[in-house]
PDB file of C-alpha atoms in Angstrom:
ATOM      1  CA  UNK A1453      23.427  13.555 -25.277  1.00  0.00           C
ATOM      2  CA  UNK A1454      21.690  10.058 -26.169  1.00  0.00           C
ATOM      3  CA  UNK A1455      18.069  10.413 -24.987  1.00  0.00           C
ATOM      4  CA  UNK A1456      18.357   6.838 -23.887  1.00  0.00           C
ATOM      5  CA  UNK A1457      19.870   6.560 -20.789  1.00  0.00           C
ATOM      6  CA  UNK A1458      21.597   3.103 -19.020  1.00  0.00           C
ATOM      7  CA  UNK A1459      20.536   2.071 -15.686  1.00  0.00           C
ATOM      8  CA  UNK A1460      23.971   2.073 -14.718  1.00  0.00           C
ATOM      9  CA  UNK A1461      23.949   5.495 -15.631  1.00  0.00           C
ATOM     10  CA  UNK A1462      20.942   6.691 -13.810  1.00  0.00           C
ATOM     11  CA  UNK A1463      22.504   4.996 -10.910  1.00  0.00           C
ATOM     12  CA  UNK A1464      25.625   6.770 -10.847  1.00  0.00           C
ATOM     13  CA  UNK A1465      23.882   9.714 -10.762  1.00  0.00           C
ATOM     14  CA  UNK A1466      20.833   8.811  -8.212  1.00  0.00           C
ATOM     15  CA  UNK A1467      21.152  11.952  -5.555  1.00  0.00           C
ATOM     16  CA  UNK A1468      22.533  14.563  -7.726  1.00  0.00           C
ATOM     17  CA  UNK A1469      20.332  17.629  -6.877  1.00  0.00           C
ATOM     18  CA  UNK A1470      19.395  18.702 -10.021  1.00  0.00           C
ATOM     19  CA  UNK A1471      18.039  15.289 -11.120  1.00  0.00           C
ATOM     20  CA  UNK A1472      14.507  14.547 -11.049  1.00  0.00           C
ATOM     21  CA  UNK A1473      13.428  11.198 -11.707  1.00  0.00           C
ATOM     22  CA  UNK A1474       9.927  10.638 -12.901  1.00  0.00           C
ATOM     23  CA  UNK A1475       8.224   7.141 -12.483  1.00  0.00           C
ATOM     24  CA  UNK A1476       5.304   6.642 -15.489  1.00  0.00           C
ATOM     25  CA  UNK A1477       4.188   3.511 -14.887  1.00  0.00           C
ATOM     26  CA  UNK A1478       0.725   2.943 -15.861  1.00  0.00           C
ATOM     27  CA  UNK A1479      -1.745   0.382 -17.637  1.00  0.00           C
ATOM     28  CA  UNK A1480      -4.668   1.108 -19.738  1.00  0.00           C
ATOM     29  CA  UNK A1481      -6.717  -1.715 -18.618  1.00  0.00           C
ATOM     30  CA  UNK A1482      -6.022  -1.162 -15.000  1.00  0.00           C
ATOM     31  CA  UNK A1483      -5.507   2.847 -14.605  1.00  0.00           C
ATOM     32  CA  UNK A1484      -4.633   2.657 -10.649  1.00  0.00           C
ATOM     33  CA  UNK A1485      -1.788  -0.232 -11.106  1.00  0.00           C
ATOM     34  CA  UNK A1486       1.008   2.125 -11.929  1.00  0.00           C
ATOM     35  CA  UNK A1487       0.136   4.807  -8.692  1.00  0.00           C
ATOM     36  CA  UNK A1488       0.022   1.570  -6.636  1.00  0.00           C
ATOM     37  CA  UNK A1489       2.992  -0.164  -8.127  1.00  0.00           C
ATOM     38  CA  UNK A1490       4.800   3.275  -7.267  1.00  0.00           C
ATOM     39  CA  UNK A1491       3.601   3.114  -3.907  1.00  0.00           C
ATOM     40  CA  UNK A1492       4.815  -0.249  -3.209  1.00  0.00           C
ATOM     41  CA  UNK A1493       8.258   0.147  -4.736  1.00  0.00           C
ATOM     42  CA  UNK A1494       9.972   2.613  -7.208  1.00  0.00           C
ATOM     43  CA  UNK A1495      13.463   3.912  -7.923  1.00  0.00           C
ATOM     44  CA  UNK A1496      14.633   6.103  -4.482  1.00  0.00           C
ATOM     45  CA  UNK A1497      13.796   9.633  -5.006  1.00  0.00           C
ATOM     46  CA  UNK A1498      11.277   9.302  -7.701  1.00  0.00           C
ATOM     47  CA  UNK A1499       8.167  11.159  -7.911  1.00  0.00           C
ATOM     48  CA  UNK A1500       5.113   9.587  -9.822  1.00  0.00           C
ATOM     49  CA  UNK A1501       3.406  11.309 -12.830  1.00  0.00           C
ATOM     50  CA  UNK A1502       0.280   9.625 -13.913  1.00  0.00           C
ATOM     51  CA  UNK A1503      -0.503   9.552 -17.790  1.00  0.00           C
ATOM     52  CA  UNK A1504      -4.269   9.895 -17.302  1.00  0.00           C
ATOM     53  CA  UNK A1505      -4.492  12.363 -14.357  1.00  0.00           C
ATOM     54  CA  UNK A1506      -1.149  14.541 -15.143  1.00  0.00           C
ATOM     55  CA  UNK A1507       0.100  13.817 -18.546  1.00  0.00           C
ATOM     56  CA  UNK A1508      -3.350  14.012 -20.713  1.00  0.00           C
ATOM     57  CA  UNK A1509      -6.223  16.566 -20.311  1.00  0.00           C
ATOM     58  CA  UNK A1510      -9.501  15.413 -19.568  1.00  0.00           C
ATOM     59  CA  UNK A1511     -11.532  13.300 -22.222  1.00  0.00           C
ATOM     60  CA  UNK A1512     -13.876  15.227 -24.344  1.00  0.00           C
ATOM     61  CA  UNK A1513     -15.715  14.465 -27.887  1.00  0.00           C
ATOM     62  CA  UNK A1514     -12.691  15.188 -30.022  1.00  0.00           C
ATOM     63  CA  UNK A1515      -8.971  15.172 -28.946  1.00  0.00           C
ATOM     64  CA  UNK A1516      -8.643  11.365 -28.291  1.00  0.00           C
ATOM     65  CA  UNK A1517      -8.262   8.971 -25.538  1.00  0.00           C
ATOM     66  CA  UNK A1518      -5.682  11.063 -24.007  1.00  0.00           C
ATOM     67  CA  UNK A1519      -5.632  14.706 -25.398  1.00  0.00           C
ATOM     68  CA  UNK A1520      -2.918  16.959 -25.117  1.00  0.00           C
ATOM     69  CA  UNK A1521      -2.897  18.644 -21.780  1.00  0.00           C
ATOM     70  CA  UNK A1522      -3.230  22.575 -21.202  1.00  0.00           C
ATOM     71  CA  UNK A1523       0.567  23.954 -21.501  1.00  0.00           C
ATOM     72  CA  UNK A1524      -0.318  26.113 -18.125  1.00  0.00           C
ATOM     73  CA  UNK A1525      -1.832  23.130 -16.158  1.00  0.00           C
ATOM     74  CA  UNK A1526       0.695  21.010 -17.065  1.00  0.00           C
ATOM     75  CA  UNK A1527       3.659  23.256 -16.324  1.00  0.00           C
ATOM     76  CA  UNK A1528       1.792  23.425 -12.684  1.00  0.00           C
ATOM     77  CA  UNK A1529       1.796  20.077 -12.219  1.00  0.00           C
ATOM     78  CA  UNK A1530       5.686  19.341 -13.440  1.00  0.00           C
ATOM     79  CA  UNK A1531       6.645  22.362 -10.984  1.00  0.00           C
ATOM     80  CA  UNK A1532       4.810  20.404  -8.297  1.00  0.00           C
ATOM     81  CA  UNK A1533       6.753  17.632  -9.008  1.00  0.00           C
ATOM     82  CA  UNK A1534       9.811  19.658  -8.315  1.00  0.00           C
ATOM     83  CA  UNK A1535      10.625  20.036 -12.148  1.00  0.00           C
ATOM     84  CA  UNK A1536      11.927  23.432 -13.004  1.00  0.00           C
ATOM     85  CA  UNK A1537      13.710  24.677 -16.336  1.00  0.00           C
ATOM     86  CA  UNK A1538      17.195  23.589 -14.903  1.00  0.00           C
ATOM     87  CA  UNK A1539      15.950  20.245 -14.258  1.00  0.00           C
ATOM     88  CA  UNK A1540      17.528  17.278 -15.798  1.00  0.00           C
ATOM     89  CA  UNK A1541      14.441  14.708 -15.798  1.00  0.00           C
ATOM     90  CA  UNK A1542      14.732  10.891 -16.237  1.00  0.00           C
ATOM     91  CA  UNK A1543      11.705   9.343 -16.956  1.00  0.00           C
ATOM     92  CA  UNK A1544      11.011   5.635 -16.442  1.00  0.00           C
ATOM     93  CA  UNK A1545       7.937   2.742 -16.691  1.00  0.00           C
ATOM     94  CA  UNK A1546       7.920  -0.752 -17.134  1.00  0.00           C
ATOM     95  CA  UNK A1547       5.898  -0.712 -20.631  1.00  0.00           C
ATOM     96  CA  UNK A1548       8.879  -0.532 -22.734  1.00  0.00           C
ATOM     97  CA  UNK A1549       9.519   3.027 -22.653  1.00  0.00           C
ATOM     98  CA  UNK A1550       5.987   4.018 -23.726  1.00  0.00           C
ATOM     99  CA  UNK A1551       4.512   6.220 -21.134  1.00  0.00           C
ATOM    100  CA  UNK A1552       8.001   7.479 -20.445  1.00  0.00           C
ATOM    101  CA  UNK A1553       8.517   8.441 -23.951  1.00  0.00           C
ATOM    102  CA  UNK A1554       5.300  10.565 -23.400  1.00  0.00           C
ATOM    103  CA  UNK A1555       6.783  12.885 -20.693  1.00  0.00           C
ATOM    104  CA  UNK A1556       9.738  13.071 -23.075  1.00  0.00           C
ATOM    105  CA  UNK A1557       8.014  14.533 -25.932  1.00  0.00           C
ATOM    106  CA  UNK A1558       5.574  16.826 -23.843  1.00  0.00           C
ATOM    107  CA  UNK A1559       8.796  18.353 -22.026  1.00  0.00           C
ATOM    108  CA  UNK A1560      10.094  18.564 -25.032  1.00  0.00           C
ATOM    109  CA  UNK A1561       7.301  20.294 -26.861  1.00  0.00           C
ATOM    110  CA  UNK A1562       7.164  22.562 -23.714  1.00  0.00           C
ATOM    111  CA  UNK A1563      10.794  23.612 -24.434  1.00  0.00           C
ATOM    112  CA  UNK A1564      13.162  21.694 -21.943  1.00  0.00           C
ATOM    113  CA  UNK A1565      15.166  19.423 -23.752  1.00  0.00           C
ATOM    114  CA  UNK A1566      17.447  18.479 -20.653  1.00  0.00           C
ATOM    115  CA  UNK A1567      15.123  15.178 -20.421  1.00  0.00           C
ATOM    116  CA  UNK A1568      16.042  11.297 -21.026  1.00  0.00           C
ATOM    117  CA  UNK A1569      14.453   7.911 -20.796  1.00  0.00           C
ATOM    118  CA  UNK A1570      15.813   5.082 -18.736  1.00  0.00           C
ATOM    119  CA  UNK A1571      16.349   1.857 -21.001  1.00  0.00           C
ATOM    120  CA  UNK A1572      14.462  -1.298 -19.871  1.00  0.00           C
ATOM    121  CA  UNK A1573      12.262  -0.259 -17.356  1.00  0.00           C
ATOM    122  CA  UNK A1574      11.686  -0.830 -13.451  1.00  0.00           C
ATOM    123  CA  UNK A1575      11.563  -4.542 -13.463  1.00  0.00           C
ATOM    124  CA  UNK A1576      14.984  -4.829 -14.862  1.00  0.00           C
ATOM    125  CA  UNK A1577      15.967  -2.548 -12.691  1.00  0.00           C
ATOM    126  CA  UNK A1578      14.591  -4.290  -9.776  1.00  0.00           C
ATOM    127  CA  UNK A1579      15.720  -7.572 -11.016  1.00  0.00           C
ATOM    128  CA  UNK A1580      19.468  -6.464 -11.200  1.00  0.00           C
ATOM    129  CA  UNK A1581      19.524  -5.722  -7.496  1.00  0.00           C
ATOM    130  CA  UNK A1582      19.438  -2.035  -8.037  1.00  0.00           C
ATOM    131  CA  UNK A1583      18.152  -0.272  -4.988  1.00  0.00           C
ATOM    132  CA  UNK A1584      14.622   0.393  -4.711  1.00  0.00           C
ATOM    133  CA  UNK A1585      12.503   1.916  -2.077  1.00  0.00           C
ATOM    134  CA  UNK A1586       9.079   2.780  -0.766  1.00  0.00           C
ATOM    135  CA  UNK A1587       9.532   5.928   0.924  1.00  0.00           C
ATOM    136  CA  UNK A1588       8.051   8.860  -1.145  1.00  0.00           C
ATOM    137  CA  UNK A1589      10.369  11.953  -1.864  1.00  0.00           C
ATOM    138  CA  UNK A1590       9.438  15.112  -0.146  1.00  0.00           C
ATOM    139  CA  UNK A1591       9.197  17.124  -3.090  1.00  0.00           C
ATOM    140  CA  UNK A1592      10.063  21.059  -3.226  1.00  0.00           C
ATOM    141  CA  UNK A1593       7.920  22.258  -5.521  1.00  0.00           C
ATOM    142  CA  UNK A1594       9.543  24.466  -8.730  1.00  0.00           C
ATOM    143  CA  UNK A1595       8.753  26.943 -11.172  1.00  0.00           C
ATOM    144  CA  UNK A1596       8.590  26.176 -14.516  1.00  0.00           C
ATOM    145  CA  UNK A1597       8.434  28.510 -17.585  1.00  0.00           C
ATOM    146  CA  UNK A1598       7.062  26.804 -20.854  1.00  0.00           C
ATOM    147  CA  UNK A1599       7.819  27.838 -24.304  1.00  0.00           C
ATOM    148  CA  UNK A1600       5.547  25.686 -26.487  1.00  0.00           C
ATOM    149  CA  UNK A1601       7.364  24.697 -29.907  1.00  0.00           C
ATOM    150  CA  UNK A1602       3.894  24.175 -32.163  1.00  0.00           C
ATOM    151  CA  UNK A1603       6.325  22.822 -34.995  1.00  0.00           C
ATOM    152  CA  UNK A1604       6.266  19.557 -32.833  1.00  0.00           C
ATOM    153  CA  UNK A1605       2.663  19.126 -33.444  1.00  0.00           C
ATOM    154  CA  UNK A1606       0.051  18.187 -36.418  1.00  0.00           C
ATOM    155  CA  UNK A1607      -3.814  18.261 -35.707  1.00  0.00           C
ATOM    156  CA  UNK A1608      -6.725  16.728 -37.337  1.00  0.00           C
ATOM    157  CA  UNK A1609      -6.792  19.239 -40.221  1.00  0.00           C
ATOM    158  CA  UNK A1610      -3.309  18.822 -41.359  1.00  0.00           C
ATOM    159  CA  UNK A1611      -3.629  15.414 -41.090  1.00  0.00           C
ATOM    160  CA  UNK A1612      -6.519  15.497 -43.456  1.00  0.00           C
ATOM    161  CA  UNK A1613      -5.369  17.901 -45.680  1.00  0.00           C
ATOM    162  CA  UNK A1614      -2.375  15.628 -46.009  1.00  0.00           C
ATOM    163  CA  UNK A1615      -3.975  12.715 -47.499  1.00  0.00           C
ATOM    164  CA  UNK A1616      -3.349  13.535 -51.025  1.00  0.00           C
ATOM    165  CA  UNK A1617      -0.519  15.259 -50.254  1.00  0.00           C
ATOM    166  CA  UNK A1618       2.388  13.782 -51.787  1.00  0.00           C
ATOM    167  CA  UNK A1619       4.999  15.440 -49.416  1.00  0.00           C
ATOM    168  CA  UNK A1620       3.887  13.974 -46.026  1.00  0.00           C
ATOM    169  CA  UNK A1621       4.232  10.686 -45.181  1.00  0.00           C
ATOM    170  CA  UNK A1622       1.813   9.581 -42.305  1.00  0.00           C
ATOM    171  CA  UNK A1623       3.123   6.795 -39.738  1.00  0.00           C
ATOM    172  CA  UNK A1624       1.083   4.500 -37.737  1.00  0.00           C
ATOM    173  CA  UNK A1625       2.718   3.163 -34.778  1.00  0.00           C
ATOM    174  CA  UNK A1626      -0.035   0.919 -33.583  1.00  0.00           C
ATOM    175  CA  UNK A1627       0.470  -3.378 -33.896  1.00  0.00           C
ATOM    176  CA  UNK A1628       0.330  -4.231 -37.605  1.00  0.00           C
ATOM    177  CA  UNK A1629      -3.008  -6.274 -36.818  1.00  0.00           C
ATOM    178  CA  UNK A1630      -4.749  -2.854 -35.593  1.00  0.00           C
ATOM    179  CA  UNK A1631      -3.324  -0.997 -38.336  1.00  0.00           C
ATOM    180  CA  UNK A1632      -4.973  -3.302 -40.863  1.00  0.00           C
ATOM    181  CA  UNK A1633      -8.209  -3.145 -39.231  1.00  0.00           C
ATOM    182  CA  UNK A1634      -8.188  -6.978 -38.435  1.00  0.00           C
ATOM    183  CA  UNK A1635      -8.728  -6.280 -34.661  1.00  0.00           C
ATOM    184  CA  UNK A1636      -9.547  -3.193 -32.449  1.00  0.00           C
ATOM    185  CA  UNK A1637      -9.834  -3.852 -28.734  1.00  0.00           C
ATOM    186  CA  UNK A1638     -10.011  -0.127 -27.635  1.00  0.00           C
ATOM    187  CA  UNK A1639     -11.396   2.083 -30.189  1.00  0.00           C
ATOM    188  CA  UNK A1640     -14.428   2.275 -31.990  1.00  0.00           C
ATOM    189  CA  UNK A1641     -13.642   1.807 -35.259  1.00  0.00           C
ATOM    190  CA  UNK A1642     -10.679  -0.468 -36.977  1.00  0.00           C
ATOM    191  CA  UNK A1643      -8.387   0.559 -39.859  1.00  0.00           C
ATOM    192  CA  UNK A1644      -6.016   3.405 -40.262  1.00  0.00           C
ATOM    193  CA  UNK A1645      -5.955   7.006 -41.704  1.00  0.00           C
ATOM    194  CA  UNK A1646      -5.621   6.372 -45.634  1.00  0.00           C
ATOM    195  CA  UNK A1647      -1.988   6.566 -47.042  1.00  0.00           C
ATOM    196  CA  UNK A1648      -0.401   5.365 -43.946  1.00  0.00           C
ATOM    197  CA  UNK A1649       2.299   3.435 -43.557  1.00  0.00           C
ATOM    198  CA  UNK A1650       3.161   1.144 -40.449  1.00  0.00           C
ATOM    199  CA  UNK A1651       5.858   0.795 -38.046  1.00  0.00           C
ATOM    200  CA  UNK A1652       5.016  -0.817 -34.406  1.00  0.00           C
ATOM    201  CA  UNK A1653       6.542   1.580 -31.794  1.00  0.00           C
ATOM    202  CA  UNK A1654       7.384  -2.191 -30.156  1.00  0.00           C
ATOM    203  CA  UNK A1655      10.128  -2.745 -32.719  1.00  0.00           C
ATOM    204  CA  UNK A1656      12.473  -0.363 -31.400  1.00  0.00           C
ATOM    205  CA  UNK A1657      13.170  -2.714 -28.632  1.00  0.00           C
ATOM    206  CA  UNK A1658      15.028  -6.229 -29.242  1.00  0.00           C
ATOM    207  CA  UNK A1659      13.874  -9.114 -28.164  1.00  0.00           C
ATOM    208  CA  UNK A1660      15.677  -8.603 -24.522  1.00  0.00           C
ATOM    209  CA  UNK A1661      13.183  -5.485 -24.321  1.00  0.00           C
ATOM    210  CA  UNK A1662      16.287  -3.051 -24.636  1.00  0.00           C
ATOM    211  CA  UNK A1663      16.439  -0.074 -27.284  1.00  0.00           C
ATOM    212  CA  UNK A1664      17.957  -1.152 -30.253  1.00  0.00           C
ATOM    213  CA  UNK A1665      21.610   0.232 -31.521  1.00  0.00           C
ATOM    214  CA  UNK A1666      21.136   3.185 -33.674  1.00  0.00           C
ATOM    215  CA  UNK A1667      22.049   0.910 -36.995  1.00  0.00           C
ATOM    216  CA  UNK A1668      19.130  -1.254 -35.842  1.00  0.00           C
ATOM    217  CA  UNK A1669      16.805   1.639 -35.962  1.00  0.00           C
ATOM    218  CA  UNK A1670      18.125   3.267 -39.386  1.00  0.00           C
ATOM    219  CA  UNK A1671      17.477   0.037 -40.506  1.00  0.00           C
ATOM    220  CA  UNK A1672      13.854  -0.038 -39.179  1.00  0.00           C
ATOM    221  CA  UNK A1673      13.177   3.361 -40.207  1.00  0.00           C
ATOM    222  CA  UNK A1674      14.953   3.317 -43.597  1.00  0.00           C
ATOM    223  CA  UNK A1675      11.982   4.399 -45.793  1.00  0.00           C
ATOM    224  CA  UNK A1676      10.830   7.147 -43.480  1.00  0.00           C
ATOM    225  CA  UNK A1677      14.491   8.332 -42.777  1.00  0.00           C
ATOM    226  CA  UNK A1678      14.481   8.416 -46.613  1.00  0.00           C
ATOM    227  CA  UNK A1679      11.029  10.207 -46.931  1.00  0.00           C
ATOM    228  CA  UNK A1680      12.840  12.904 -44.341  1.00  0.00           C
ATOM    229  CA  UNK A1681      15.965  13.393 -46.698  1.00  0.00           C
ATOM    230  CA  UNK A1682      13.866  13.784 -49.442  1.00  0.00           C
ATOM    231  CA  UNK A1683      12.270  16.742 -48.063  1.00  0.00           C
ATOM    232  CA  UNK A1684       8.924  15.028 -47.205  1.00  0.00           C
ATOM    233  CA  UNK A1685       7.229  15.858 -43.849  1.00  0.00           C
ATOM    234  CA  UNK A1686       6.694  12.973 -41.430  1.00  0.00           C
ATOM    235  CA  UNK A1687       3.474  12.595 -39.064  1.00  0.00           C
ATOM    236  CA  UNK A1688       3.446   9.924 -36.424  1.00  0.00           C
ATOM    237  CA  UNK A1689       0.170   8.595 -34.732  1.00  0.00           C
ATOM    238  CA  UNK A1690      -0.868   5.822 -32.805  1.00  0.00           C
ATOM    239  CA  UNK A1691      -4.102   4.934 -31.013  1.00  0.00           C
ATOM    240  CA  UNK A1692      -3.874   8.155 -28.498  1.00  0.00           C
ATOM    241  CA  UNK A1693      -0.718  10.045 -29.074  1.00  0.00           C
ATOM    242  CA  UNK A1694       1.217   7.933 -26.385  1.00  0.00           C
ATOM    243  CA  UNK A1695       2.821   4.789 -28.298  1.00  0.00           C
ATOM    244  CA  UNK A1696       3.726   6.951 -31.312  1.00  0.00           C
ATOM    245  CA  UNK A1697       6.006   9.101 -28.935  1.00  0.00           C
ATOM    246  CA  UNK A1698       8.846   5.911 -29.008  1.00  0.00           C
ATOM    247  CA  UNK A1699       8.860   6.009 -32.674  1.00  0.00           C
ATOM    248  CA  UNK A1700       9.274   9.918 -32.556  1.00  0.00           C
ATOM    249  CA  UNK A1701      11.848   9.674 -29.807  1.00  0.00           C
ATOM    250  CA  UNK A1702      13.875   6.562 -31.998  1.00  0.00           C
ATOM    251  CA  UNK A1703      13.938   9.260 -35.039  1.00  0.00           C
ATOM    252  CA  UNK A1704      15.081  12.392 -33.069  1.00  0.00           C
ATOM    253  CA  UNK A1705      18.163  10.012 -31.618  1.00  0.00           C
ATOM    254  CA  UNK A1706      19.101   9.643 -34.634  1.00  0.00           C
ATOM    255  CA  UNK A1707      19.000  13.043 -35.484  1.00  0.00           C
ATOM    256  CA  UNK A1708      15.726  13.813 -37.020  1.00  0.00           C
ATOM    257  CA  UNK A1709      14.164  16.229 -34.754  1.00  0.00           C
ATOM    258  CA  UNK A1710      11.721  17.538 -37.701  1.00  0.00           C
ATOM    259  CA  UNK A1711       8.773  14.721 -37.199  1.00  0.00           C
ATOM    260  CA  UNK A1712       5.560  15.454 -35.944  1.00  0.00           C
ATOM    261  CA  UNK A1713       3.241  14.025 -33.554  1.00  0.00           C
ATOM    262  CA  UNK A1714      -0.549  13.880 -33.979  1.00  0.00           C
ATOM    263  CA  UNK A1715      -1.260  14.193 -30.689  1.00  0.00           C
ATOM    264  CA  UNK A1716      -5.037  12.963 -30.956  1.00  0.00           C
ATOM    265  CA  UNK A1717      -4.156  10.001 -33.057  1.00  0.00           C
ATOM    266  CA  UNK A1718      -6.303   7.332 -34.566  1.00  0.00           C
ATOM    267  CA  UNK A1719      -9.181   7.756 -31.549  1.00  0.00           C
ATOM    268  CA  UNK A1720      -9.459  11.530 -32.638  1.00  0.00           C
ATOM    269  CA  UNK A1721      -9.458  10.770 -36.142  1.00  0.00           C
ATOM    270  CA  UNK A1722     -12.569   8.550 -35.873  1.00  0.00           C
ATOM    271  CA  UNK A1723     -14.321  10.951 -33.484  1.00  0.00           C
ATOM    272  CA  UNK A1724     -15.138  13.151 -36.662  1.00  0.00           C
ATOM    273  CA  UNK A1725     -17.625  10.653 -38.630  1.00  0.00           C
ATOM    274  CA  UNK A1726     -16.823  12.378 -42.017  1.00  0.00           C
ATOM    275  CA  UNK A1727     -12.942  11.141 -42.092  1.00  0.00           C
ATOM    276  CA  UNK A1728     -11.899   8.266 -44.405  1.00  0.00           C
ATOM    277  CA  UNK A1729     -10.785   4.938 -42.803  1.00  0.00           C
ATOM    278  CA  UNK A1730      -8.510   2.568 -44.707  1.00  0.00           C
ATOM    279  CA  UNK A1731      -7.939  -1.403 -43.733  1.00  0.00           C
ATOM    280  CA  UNK A1732      -5.155  -4.025 -44.938  1.00  0.00           C
ATOM    281  CA  UNK A1733      -1.989  -3.184 -45.808  1.00  0.00           C
ATOM    282  CA  UNK A1734      -0.521   0.010 -47.910  1.00  0.00           C
TER     283      UNK A1734
END
């Protein structure tokens, strides 16, 4: 099934008992705003998972700005949200699917495939006259057993070893200006990992803010798909392992499930002083 579902699809299944809807709204510049927005208004029955507090580990010297959470701790949090191995999960946000895709990726990493991202986001849902509420769901805790898929991950050492490897393609998911090192509003160093090409995650969306069609995505990722088809390994990264997830999801949607996420991403890469940095285009 397509991992991107429409708001009409979700509306038709809103009260099905095996469905858990997860509100993933989060703003990097205002970390509390997502939880506050959820408290004010959300899709009926939705629970809230916070990118920083629930879907990331505490920040340390290495690991990036949103370190990968410990699987055991994450599964406890998912269980408290009512998510079990038999649950269908639909995630949404108001950030173009960026944060919802993080939850989608995390659940797949833990071995749970029945998870989807709602297209267009909460504002479109609300503006379309679909039901919203401030009432918070009474959650019945569930048991979630995880089976991590290490093949979905790349760590810093693997990325470093790939720098001179023609069989590996690195894909940077940040905006072109950050990739080129022309500006860096968040991290301590500007630029990109040497050899990486740039495919901004925002390009998975059309001008209306909805996900592009498969044909459009195939055109956008043509060089990446060609690399995969030729047997090359593809590792995708961004600033902190969050905005790379829509690119991973887009390729997964096209049938390319073997791409890896460098979870620590650029903010982890530059935490090692010896790691090289490139600027400009490649």
